[in-house]
Amino acid sequence: KAGVTQTPRYLIKTRGQQVTLSCSPISGHRSVSWYQQTPGQGLQFLFEYFSETQRNKGNFPGRFSGRQFSNSRSEMNVSTLELGDSALYLCASSSPGARGQYFGPGTRLTVT
Amino acid sequence: AQSVTQLGSHVSVSEGALVLLRCNYSSSVPPYLFWYVQYPNQGLQLLLKYTSAATLVKGINGFEAEFKKSETSFHLTKPSAHMSDAAEYFCAVSDEDNNNDMRFGAGTRLTVKP
């Protein structure tokens, strides 16, 4: 099976802009989670989608949002970008009975 | 709320030596515990998962971890380090199986010296 894919891999944006990141889960996985990884805060949970519904949400401002499509692909959007949003954004997918979450390679977002 | 603490942000061992990476958990319910590894410029790869079926969990690449309730620990070990083990290792916890709201530790960077 193909792994979790994320596009784009690298992105440079300017403060105040918005950005959309995409994640394609492993075939058959219906749960997609998003994490933010920074040197200062480490890995932080953003949100999880299951069957097109947000099931869990971390402690991030409303500028961070996401959605999931009927084919389980997910997108996350960050509006009004701030310098502190510069991070590696990781997507992970799983299914009931799976040993755990399977992570994609991440999208590295740089905000200037 | 559940959380994990990884003791030691950096660990350095010689090739062939024992690897011991420490993780302590804090959970109000029986936890599900994980170890992940991250190589440079890559995502996280699952090494192993504790689900209460057995206290000693064997993972990939020769790693294993032992769940000790009395010590609230879930330390990761490997008998003999390889150069290819150099990476960052994360311990994580969730309070339900298949609950993907996982809380990660700060990570431990493992260096392997020749």
PDB file of C-alpha atoms in Angstrom:
ATOM      1  CA  LYS A   1       0.000   0.000   0.000  1.00  0.00           C
ATOM      2  CA  ALA A   2       1.140   3.509  -0.662  1.00  0.00           C
ATOM      3  CA  GLY A   3       1.880   5.528   2.441  1.00  0.00           C
ATOM      4  CA  VAL A   4       0.449   8.813   3.602  1.00  0.00           C
ATOM      5  CA  THR A   5       1.240  11.572   1.146  1.00  0.00           C
ATOM      6  CA  GLN A   6       1.319  15.271   1.821  1.00  0.00           C
ATOM      7  CA  THR A   7       1.500  18.137  -0.622  1.00  0.00           C
ATOM      8  CA  PRO A   8       3.271  20.381  -0.999  1.00  0.00           C
ATOM      9  CA  ARG A   9       6.422  19.335   0.846  1.00  0.00           C
ATOM     10  CA  TYR A  10       7.717  22.876   1.208  1.00  0.00           C
ATOM     11  CA  LEU A  11       5.921  26.179   1.219  1.00  0.00           C
ATOM     12  CA  ILE A  12       6.932  29.782   1.793  1.00  0.00           C
ATOM     13  CA  LYS A  13       4.249  32.329   2.583  1.00  0.00           C
ATOM     14  CA  THR A  14       4.088  35.909   3.780  1.00  0.00           C
ATOM     15  CA  ARG A  15       2.485  37.105   7.011  1.00  0.00           C
ATOM     16  CA  GLY A  16      -1.218  37.719   6.592  1.00  0.00           C
ATOM     17  CA  GLN A  17      -1.659  35.252   3.739  1.00  0.00           C
ATOM     18  CA  GLN A  18      -3.541  32.002   4.010  1.00  0.00           C
ATOM     19  CA  VAL A  19      -2.385  28.499   3.140  1.00  0.00           C
ATOM     20  CA  THR A  20      -3.974  25.140   2.392  1.00  0.00           C
ATOM     21  CA  LEU A  21      -2.152  21.877   2.957  1.00  0.00           C
ATOM     22  CA  SER A  22      -3.278  18.525   1.615  1.00  0.00           C
ATOM     23  CA  CYS A  23      -3.067  15.004   2.961  1.00  0.00           C
ATOM     24  CA  SER A  24      -3.960  11.709   1.292  1.00  0.00           C
ATOM     25  CA  PRO A  25      -4.252   8.860   3.802  1.00  0.00           C
ATOM     26  CA  ILE A  26      -3.371   5.246   3.305  1.00  0.00           C
ATOM     27  CA  SER A  27      -6.028   3.523   1.246  1.00  0.00           C
ATOM     28  CA  GLY A  28      -8.812   2.304   3.528  1.00  0.00           C
ATOM     29  CA  HIS A  29      -7.915   4.583   6.432  1.00  0.00           C
ATOM     30  CA  ARG A  30     -10.796   6.834   7.400  1.00  0.00           C
ATOM     31  CA  SER A  31      -9.179   8.779  10.221  1.00  0.00           C
ATOM     32  CA  VAL A  32      -6.829  11.652   9.483  1.00  0.00           C
ATOM     33  CA  SER A  33      -5.074  13.683  12.159  1.00  0.00           C
ATOM     34  CA  TRP A  34      -2.958  16.804  11.845  1.00  0.00           C
ATOM     35  CA  TYR A  35      -0.045  17.818  14.035  1.00  0.00           C
ATOM     36  CA  GLN A  36       2.191  20.875  14.200  1.00  0.00           C
ATOM     37  CA  GLN A  37       5.865  20.332  14.997  1.00  0.00           C
ATOM     38  CA  THR A  38       8.112  23.206  16.062  1.00  0.00           C
ATOM     39  CA  PRO A  39      11.444  23.262  17.896  1.00  0.00           C
ATOM     40  CA  GLY A  40       9.945  25.216  20.768  1.00  0.00           C
ATOM     41  CA  GLN A  41       6.587  23.495  21.280  1.00  0.00           C
ATOM     42  CA  GLY A  42       7.353  20.044  19.914  1.00  0.00           C
ATOM     43  CA  LEU A  43       4.560  17.972  18.443  1.00  0.00           C
ATOM     44  CA  GLN A  44       1.105  19.359  19.072  1.00  0.00           C
ATOM     45  CA  PHE A  45      -2.210  17.869  18.028  1.00  0.00           C
ATOM     46  CA  LEU A  46      -4.320  20.100  15.811  1.00  0.00           C
ATOM     47  CA  PHE A  47      -7.416  18.069  14.961  1.00  0.00           C
ATOM     48  CA  GLU A  48      -8.699  14.740  13.761  1.00  0.00           C
ATOM     49  CA  TYR A  49     -11.265  13.933  11.103  1.00  0.00           C
ATOM     50  CA  PHE A  50     -13.170  10.714  10.733  1.00  0.00           C
ATOM     51  CA  SER A  51     -15.736  10.107   8.010  1.00  0.00           C
ATOM     52  CA  GLU A  52     -15.779  13.796   7.094  1.00  0.00           C
ATOM     53  CA  THR A  53     -16.484  14.899  10.678  1.00  0.00           C
ATOM     54  CA  GLN A  54     -14.104  16.567  13.096  1.00  0.00           C
ATOM     55  CA  ARG A  55     -13.802  14.136  15.977  1.00  0.00           C
ATOM     56  CA  ASN A  56     -11.153  15.761  18.156  1.00  0.00           C
ATOM     57  CA  LYS A  57      -9.625  19.202  18.319  1.00  0.00           C
ATOM     58  CA  GLY A  58      -6.484  20.493  19.961  1.00  0.00           C
ATOM     59  CA  ASN A  59      -5.867  23.854  21.525  1.00  0.00           C
ATOM     60  CA  PHE A  60      -5.239  26.020  18.479  1.00  0.00           C
ATOM     61  CA  PRO A  61      -6.909  29.282  17.445  1.00  0.00           C
ATOM     62  CA  GLY A  62      -9.738  29.358  14.954  1.00  0.00           C
ATOM     63  CA  ARG A  63      -7.322  30.429  12.206  1.00  0.00           C
ATOM     64  CA  PHE A  64      -6.510  26.739  11.932  1.00  0.00           C
ATOM     65  CA  SER A  65      -9.233  24.717  10.292  1.00  0.00           C
ATOM     66  CA  GLY A  66      -9.595  21.541   8.356  1.00  0.00           C
ATOM     67  CA  ARG A  67     -11.922  19.349   6.433  1.00  0.00           C
ATOM     68  CA  GLN A  68     -12.148  15.842   5.107  1.00  0.00           C
ATOM     69  CA  PHE A  69     -13.625  14.687   1.853  1.00  0.00           C
ATOM     70  CA  SER A  70     -15.649  11.585   1.087  1.00  0.00           C
ATOM     71  CA  ASN A  71     -12.522   9.825  -0.203  1.00  0.00           C
ATOM     72  CA  SER A  72     -10.869  10.485   3.204  1.00  0.00           C
ATOM     73  CA  ARG A  73      -8.414  13.014   1.791  1.00  0.00           C
ATOM     74  CA  SER A  74      -8.008  15.927   4.136  1.00  0.00           C
ATOM     75  CA  GLU A  75      -6.980  19.540   3.916  1.00  0.00           C
ATOM     76  CA  MET A  76      -5.990  21.957   6.585  1.00  0.00           C
ATOM     77  CA  ASN A  77      -6.140  25.698   6.195  1.00  0.00           C
ATOM     78  CA  VAL A  78      -4.374  28.412   8.117  1.00  0.00           C
ATOM     79  CA  SER A  79      -5.641  31.934   7.612  1.00  0.00           C
ATOM     80  CA  THR A  80      -3.916  35.209   8.430  1.00  0.00           C
ATOM     81  CA  LEU A  81      -0.531  33.580   8.791  1.00  0.00           C
ATOM     82  CA  GLU A  82       1.781  34.635  11.588  1.00  0.00           C
ATOM     83  CA  LEU A  83       5.540  34.147  11.884  1.00  0.00           C
ATOM     84  CA  GLY A  84       4.915  31.643  14.659  1.00  0.00           C
ATOM     85  CA  ASP A  85       3.015  29.403  12.275  1.00  0.00           C
ATOM     86  CA  SER A  86       6.306  28.398  10.687  1.00  0.00           C
ATOM     87  CA  ALA A  87       6.496  24.690  11.384  1.00  0.00           C
ATOM     88  CA  LEU A  88       6.447  21.179  10.023  1.00  0.00           C
ATOM     89  CA  TYR A  89       2.828  20.100   9.621  1.00  0.00           C
ATOM     90  CA  LEU A  90       2.354  16.375   9.849  1.00  0.00           C
ATOM     91  CA  CYS A  91      -0.631  14.363   8.788  1.00  0.00           C
ATOM     92  CA  ALA A  92      -1.335  10.868  10.073  1.00  0.00           C
ATOM     93  CA  SER A  93      -3.917   8.281   9.142  1.00  0.00           C
ATOM     94  CA  SER A  94      -5.261   5.243  10.893  1.00  0.00           C
ATOM     95  CA  SER A  95      -8.071   2.745  10.892  1.00  0.00           C
ATOM     96  CA  PRO A  96      -9.738   0.694  13.628  1.00  0.00           C
ATOM     97  CA  GLY A  97      -7.495  -2.224  14.450  1.00  0.00           C
ATOM     98  CA  ALA A  98      -4.391  -0.557  13.077  1.00  0.00           C
ATOM     99  CA  ARG A  99      -1.336  -0.673  15.319  1.00  0.00           C
ATOM    100  CA  GLY A 100      -1.207   3.077  15.417  1.00  0.00           C
ATOM    101  CA  GLN A 101      -1.100   6.154  13.287  1.00  0.00           C
ATOM    102  CA  TYR A 102       0.913   6.282  10.091  1.00  0.00           C
ATOM    103  CA  PHE A 103       2.548   9.606   9.384  1.00  0.00           C
ATOM    104  CA  GLY A 104       3.282  11.379   6.158  1.00  0.00           C
ATOM    105  CA  PRO A 105       6.582  13.165   5.488  1.00  0.00           C
ATOM    106  CA  GLY A 106       5.111  16.536   6.414  1.00  0.00           C
ATOM    107  CA  THR A 107       4.807  19.947   4.844  1.00  0.00           C
ATOM    108  CA  ARG A 108       7.372  22.462   5.971  1.00  0.00           C
ATOM    109  CA  LEU A 109       5.763  25.890   6.087  1.00  0.00           C
ATOM    110  CA  THR A 110       7.908  28.987   6.386  1.00  0.00           C
ATOM    111  CA  VAL A 111       6.193  32.302   7.057  1.00  0.00           C
ATOM    112  CA  THR A 112       8.225  35.431   6.312  1.00  0.00           C
TER     113      THR A 112
ATOM    114  CA  ALA B   1      -5.171  14.788  31.045  1.00  0.00           C
ATOM    115  CA  GLN B   2      -2.603  12.277  29.926  1.00  0.00           C
ATOM    116  CA  SER B   3       0.971  13.326  29.248  1.00  0.00           C
ATOM    117  CA  VAL B   4       4.428  11.861  28.841  1.00  0.00           C
ATOM    118  CA  THR B   5       7.828  13.097  29.941  1.00  0.00           C
ATOM    119  CA  GLN B   6      10.979  12.041  28.192  1.00  0.00           C
ATOM    120  CA  LEU B   7      14.069  12.233  30.353  1.00  0.00           C
ATOM    121  CA  GLY B   8      17.064  13.488  28.436  1.00  0.00           C
ATOM    122  CA  SER B   9      16.762  15.532  25.285  1.00  0.00           C
ATOM    123  CA  HIS B  10      20.016  14.070  23.968  1.00  0.00           C
ATOM    124  CA  VAL B  11      21.471  10.606  24.424  1.00  0.00           C
ATOM    125  CA  SER B  12      24.792   9.504  22.962  1.00  0.00           C
ATOM    126  CA  VAL B  13      25.949   5.902  22.796  1.00  0.00           C
ATOM    127  CA  SER B  14      28.718   4.006  21.041  1.00  0.00           C
ATOM    128  CA  GLU B  15      27.925   1.618  18.241  1.00  0.00           C
ATOM    129  CA  GLY B  16      27.165  -1.783  19.782  1.00  0.00           C
ATOM    130  CA  ALA B  17      26.214  -0.346  23.169  1.00  0.00           C
ATOM    131  CA  LEU B  18      22.871  -0.576  24.895  1.00  0.00           C
ATOM    132  CA  VAL B  19      20.308   2.049  23.982  1.00  0.00           C
ATOM    133  CA  LEU B  20      18.000   3.237  26.785  1.00  0.00           C
ATOM    134  CA  LEU B  21      15.547   6.058  26.172  1.00  0.00           C
ATOM    135  CA  ARG B  22      13.345   7.000  29.092  1.00  0.00           C
ATOM    136  CA  CYS B  23       9.664   7.846  29.113  1.00  0.00           C
ATOM    137  CA  ASN B  24       7.341   8.355  32.058  1.00  0.00           C
ATOM    138  CA  TYR B  25       3.619   8.776  31.658  1.00  0.00           C
ATOM    139  CA  SER B  26       0.941  10.517  33.599  1.00  0.00           C
ATOM    140  CA  SER B  27      -2.499   9.220  32.902  1.00  0.00           C
ATOM    141  CA  SER B  28      -5.680   9.007  34.911  1.00  0.00           C
ATOM    142  CA  VAL B  29      -6.819   5.974  32.963  1.00  0.00           C
ATOM    143  CA  PRO B  30      -4.961   2.924  31.671  1.00  0.00           C
ATOM    144  CA  PRO B  31      -2.903   4.411  28.881  1.00  0.00           C
ATOM    145  CA  TYR B  32      -2.054   3.433  25.363  1.00  0.00           C
ATOM    146  CA  LEU B  33       1.624   4.167  24.901  1.00  0.00           C
ATOM    147  CA  PHE B  34       3.682   4.506  21.751  1.00  0.00           C
ATOM    148  CA  TRP B  35       7.229   5.041  20.617  1.00  0.00           C
ATOM    149  CA  TYR B  36       7.878   6.747  17.296  1.00  0.00           C
ATOM    150  CA  VAL B  37      11.134   7.504  15.480  1.00  0.00           C
ATOM    151  CA  GLN B  38      11.770  10.460  13.211  1.00  0.00           C
ATOM    152  CA  TYR B  39      14.670  10.587  10.785  1.00  0.00           C
ATOM    153  CA  PRO B  40      15.788  13.962   9.406  1.00  0.00           C
ATOM    154  CA  ASN B  41      13.298  15.561   7.036  1.00  0.00           C
ATOM    155  CA  GLN B  42      10.864  12.707   7.433  1.00  0.00           C
ATOM    156  CA  GLY B  43       7.620  12.002   9.230  1.00  0.00           C
ATOM    157  CA  LEU B  44       7.225   9.766  12.244  1.00  0.00           C
ATOM    158  CA  GLN B  45       7.474   6.001  12.043  1.00  0.00           C
ATOM    159  CA  LEU B  46       5.784   3.788  14.614  1.00  0.00           C
ATOM    160  CA  LEU B  47       8.273   1.618  16.497  1.00  0.00           C
ATOM    161  CA  LEU B  48       5.885  -0.081  18.917  1.00  0.00           C
ATOM    162  CA  LYS B  49       2.627   0.257  20.821  1.00  0.00           C
ATOM    163  CA  TYR B  50       1.533  -0.850  24.292  1.00  0.00           C
ATOM    164  CA  THR B  51      -2.081  -1.913  24.593  1.00  0.00           C
ATOM    165  CA  SER B  52      -2.052  -3.858  27.893  1.00  0.00           C
ATOM    166  CA  ALA B  53      -1.820  -7.250  26.183  1.00  0.00           C
ATOM    167  CA  ALA B  54       1.750  -7.737  27.431  1.00  0.00           C
ATOM    168  CA  THR B  55       4.061  -5.582  29.499  1.00  0.00           C
ATOM    169  CA  LEU B  56       7.075  -6.239  27.258  1.00  0.00           C
ATOM    170  CA  VAL B  57       6.432  -4.982  23.766  1.00  0.00           C
ATOM    171  CA  LYS B  58       8.667  -5.828  20.853  1.00  0.00           C
ATOM    172  CA  GLY B  59       8.891  -3.408  17.980  1.00  0.00           C
ATOM    173  CA  ILE B  60      10.677  -2.979  14.710  1.00  0.00           C
ATOM    174  CA  ASN B  61      14.422  -2.645  14.190  1.00  0.00           C
ATOM    175  CA  GLY B  62      15.223  -4.602  17.357  1.00  0.00           C
ATOM    176  CA  PHE B  63      13.638  -2.125  19.760  1.00  0.00           C
ATOM    177  CA  GLU B  64      11.469  -3.105  22.697  1.00  0.00           C
ATOM    178  CA  ALA B  65       9.813  -1.331  25.596  1.00  0.00           C
ATOM    179  CA  GLU B  66       8.588  -2.455  28.991  1.00  0.00           C
ATOM    180  CA  PHE B  67       5.482  -1.075  30.641  1.00  0.00           C
ATOM    181  CA  LYS B  68       5.970  -0.695  34.409  1.00  0.00           C
ATOM    182  CA  LYS B  69       2.839   0.507  36.132  1.00  0.00           C
ATOM    183  CA  SER B  70       4.540   0.838  39.532  1.00  0.00           C
ATOM    184  CA  GLU B  71       7.078   3.231  38.022  1.00  0.00           C
ATOM    185  CA  THR B  72       4.686   4.790  35.449  1.00  0.00           C
ATOM    186  CA  SER B  73       7.397   4.176  32.903  1.00  0.00           C
ATOM    187  CA  PHE B  74       7.644   2.922  29.339  1.00  0.00           C
ATOM    188  CA  HIS B  75      11.362   3.006  28.547  1.00  0.00           C
ATOM    189  CA  LEU B  76      12.654   2.075  25.103  1.00  0.00           C
ATOM    190  CA  THR B  77      15.670  -0.209  24.789  1.00  0.00           C
ATOM    191  CA  LYS B  78      17.798  -1.862  22.161  1.00  0.00           C
ATOM    192  CA  PRO B  79      20.632  -4.226  23.116  1.00  0.00           C
ATOM    193  CA  SER B  80      23.112  -3.075  20.478  1.00  0.00           C
ATOM    194  CA  ALA B  81      23.035   0.310  18.767  1.00  0.00           C
ATOM    195  CA  HIS B  82      23.633   0.679  15.051  1.00  0.00           C
ATOM    196  CA  MET B  83      24.726   3.826  13.283  1.00  0.00           C
ATOM    197  CA  SER B  84      21.378   3.779  11.463  1.00  0.00           C
ATOM    198  CA  ASP B  85      19.553   4.201  14.807  1.00  0.00           C
ATOM    199  CA  ALA B  86      20.633   7.837  15.010  1.00  0.00           C
ATOM    200  CA  ALA B  87      17.363   9.791  14.947  1.00  0.00           C
ATOM    201  CA  GLU B  88      14.872  11.516  17.196  1.00  0.00           C
ATOM    202  CA  TYR B  89      12.598   9.341  19.290  1.00  0.00           C
ATOM    203  CA  PHE B  90       9.202  10.322  20.636  1.00  0.00           C
ATOM    204  CA  CYS B  91       7.122   8.727  23.322  1.00  0.00           C
ATOM    205  CA  ALA B  92       3.367   9.337  23.052  1.00  0.00           C
ATOM    206  CA  VAL B  93       0.190   8.530  24.983  1.00  0.00           C
ATOM    207  CA  SER B  94      -3.517   8.383  24.309  1.00  0.00           C
ATOM    208  CA  ASP B  95      -6.288   7.426  26.680  1.00  0.00           C
ATOM    209  CA  GLU B  96      -8.241   5.262  24.268  1.00  0.00           C
ATOM    210  CA  ASP B  97      -7.355   2.749  21.644  1.00  0.00           C
ATOM    211  CA  ASN B  98      -7.696   4.351  18.225  1.00  0.00           C
ATOM    212  CA  ASN B  99      -7.978   7.756  19.858  1.00  0.00           C
ATOM    213  CA  ASN B 100      -5.809   9.773  17.576  1.00  0.00           C
ATOM    214  CA  ASP B 101      -5.509  12.739  19.911  1.00  0.00           C
ATOM    215  CA  MET B 102      -2.064  11.651  21.017  1.00  0.00           C
ATOM    216  CA  ARG B 103       0.139  13.638  23.350  1.00  0.00           C
ATOM    217  CA  PHE B 104       3.827  13.491  22.535  1.00  0.00           C
ATOM    218  CA  GLY B 105       6.896  13.904  24.668  1.00  0.00           C
ATOM    219  CA  ALA B 106       9.506  16.495  23.776  1.00  0.00           C
ATOM    220  CA  GLY B 107      11.657  13.922  22.054  1.00  0.00           C
ATOM    221  CA  THR B 108      15.124  12.449  22.623  1.00  0.00           C
ATOM    222  CA  ARG B 109      17.809  12.813  20.004  1.00  0.00           C
ATOM    223  CA  LEU B 110      19.940   9.697  19.813  1.00  0.00           C
ATOM    224  CA  THR B 111      23.497   9.974  18.543  1.00  0.00           C
ATOM    225  CA  VAL B 112      25.490   6.832  17.789  1.00  0.00           C
ATOM    226  CA  LYS B 113      29.277   7.154  17.813  1.00  0.00           C
ATOM    227  CA  PRO B 114      31.435   4.820  15.738  1.00  0.00           C
TER     228      PRO B 114
END
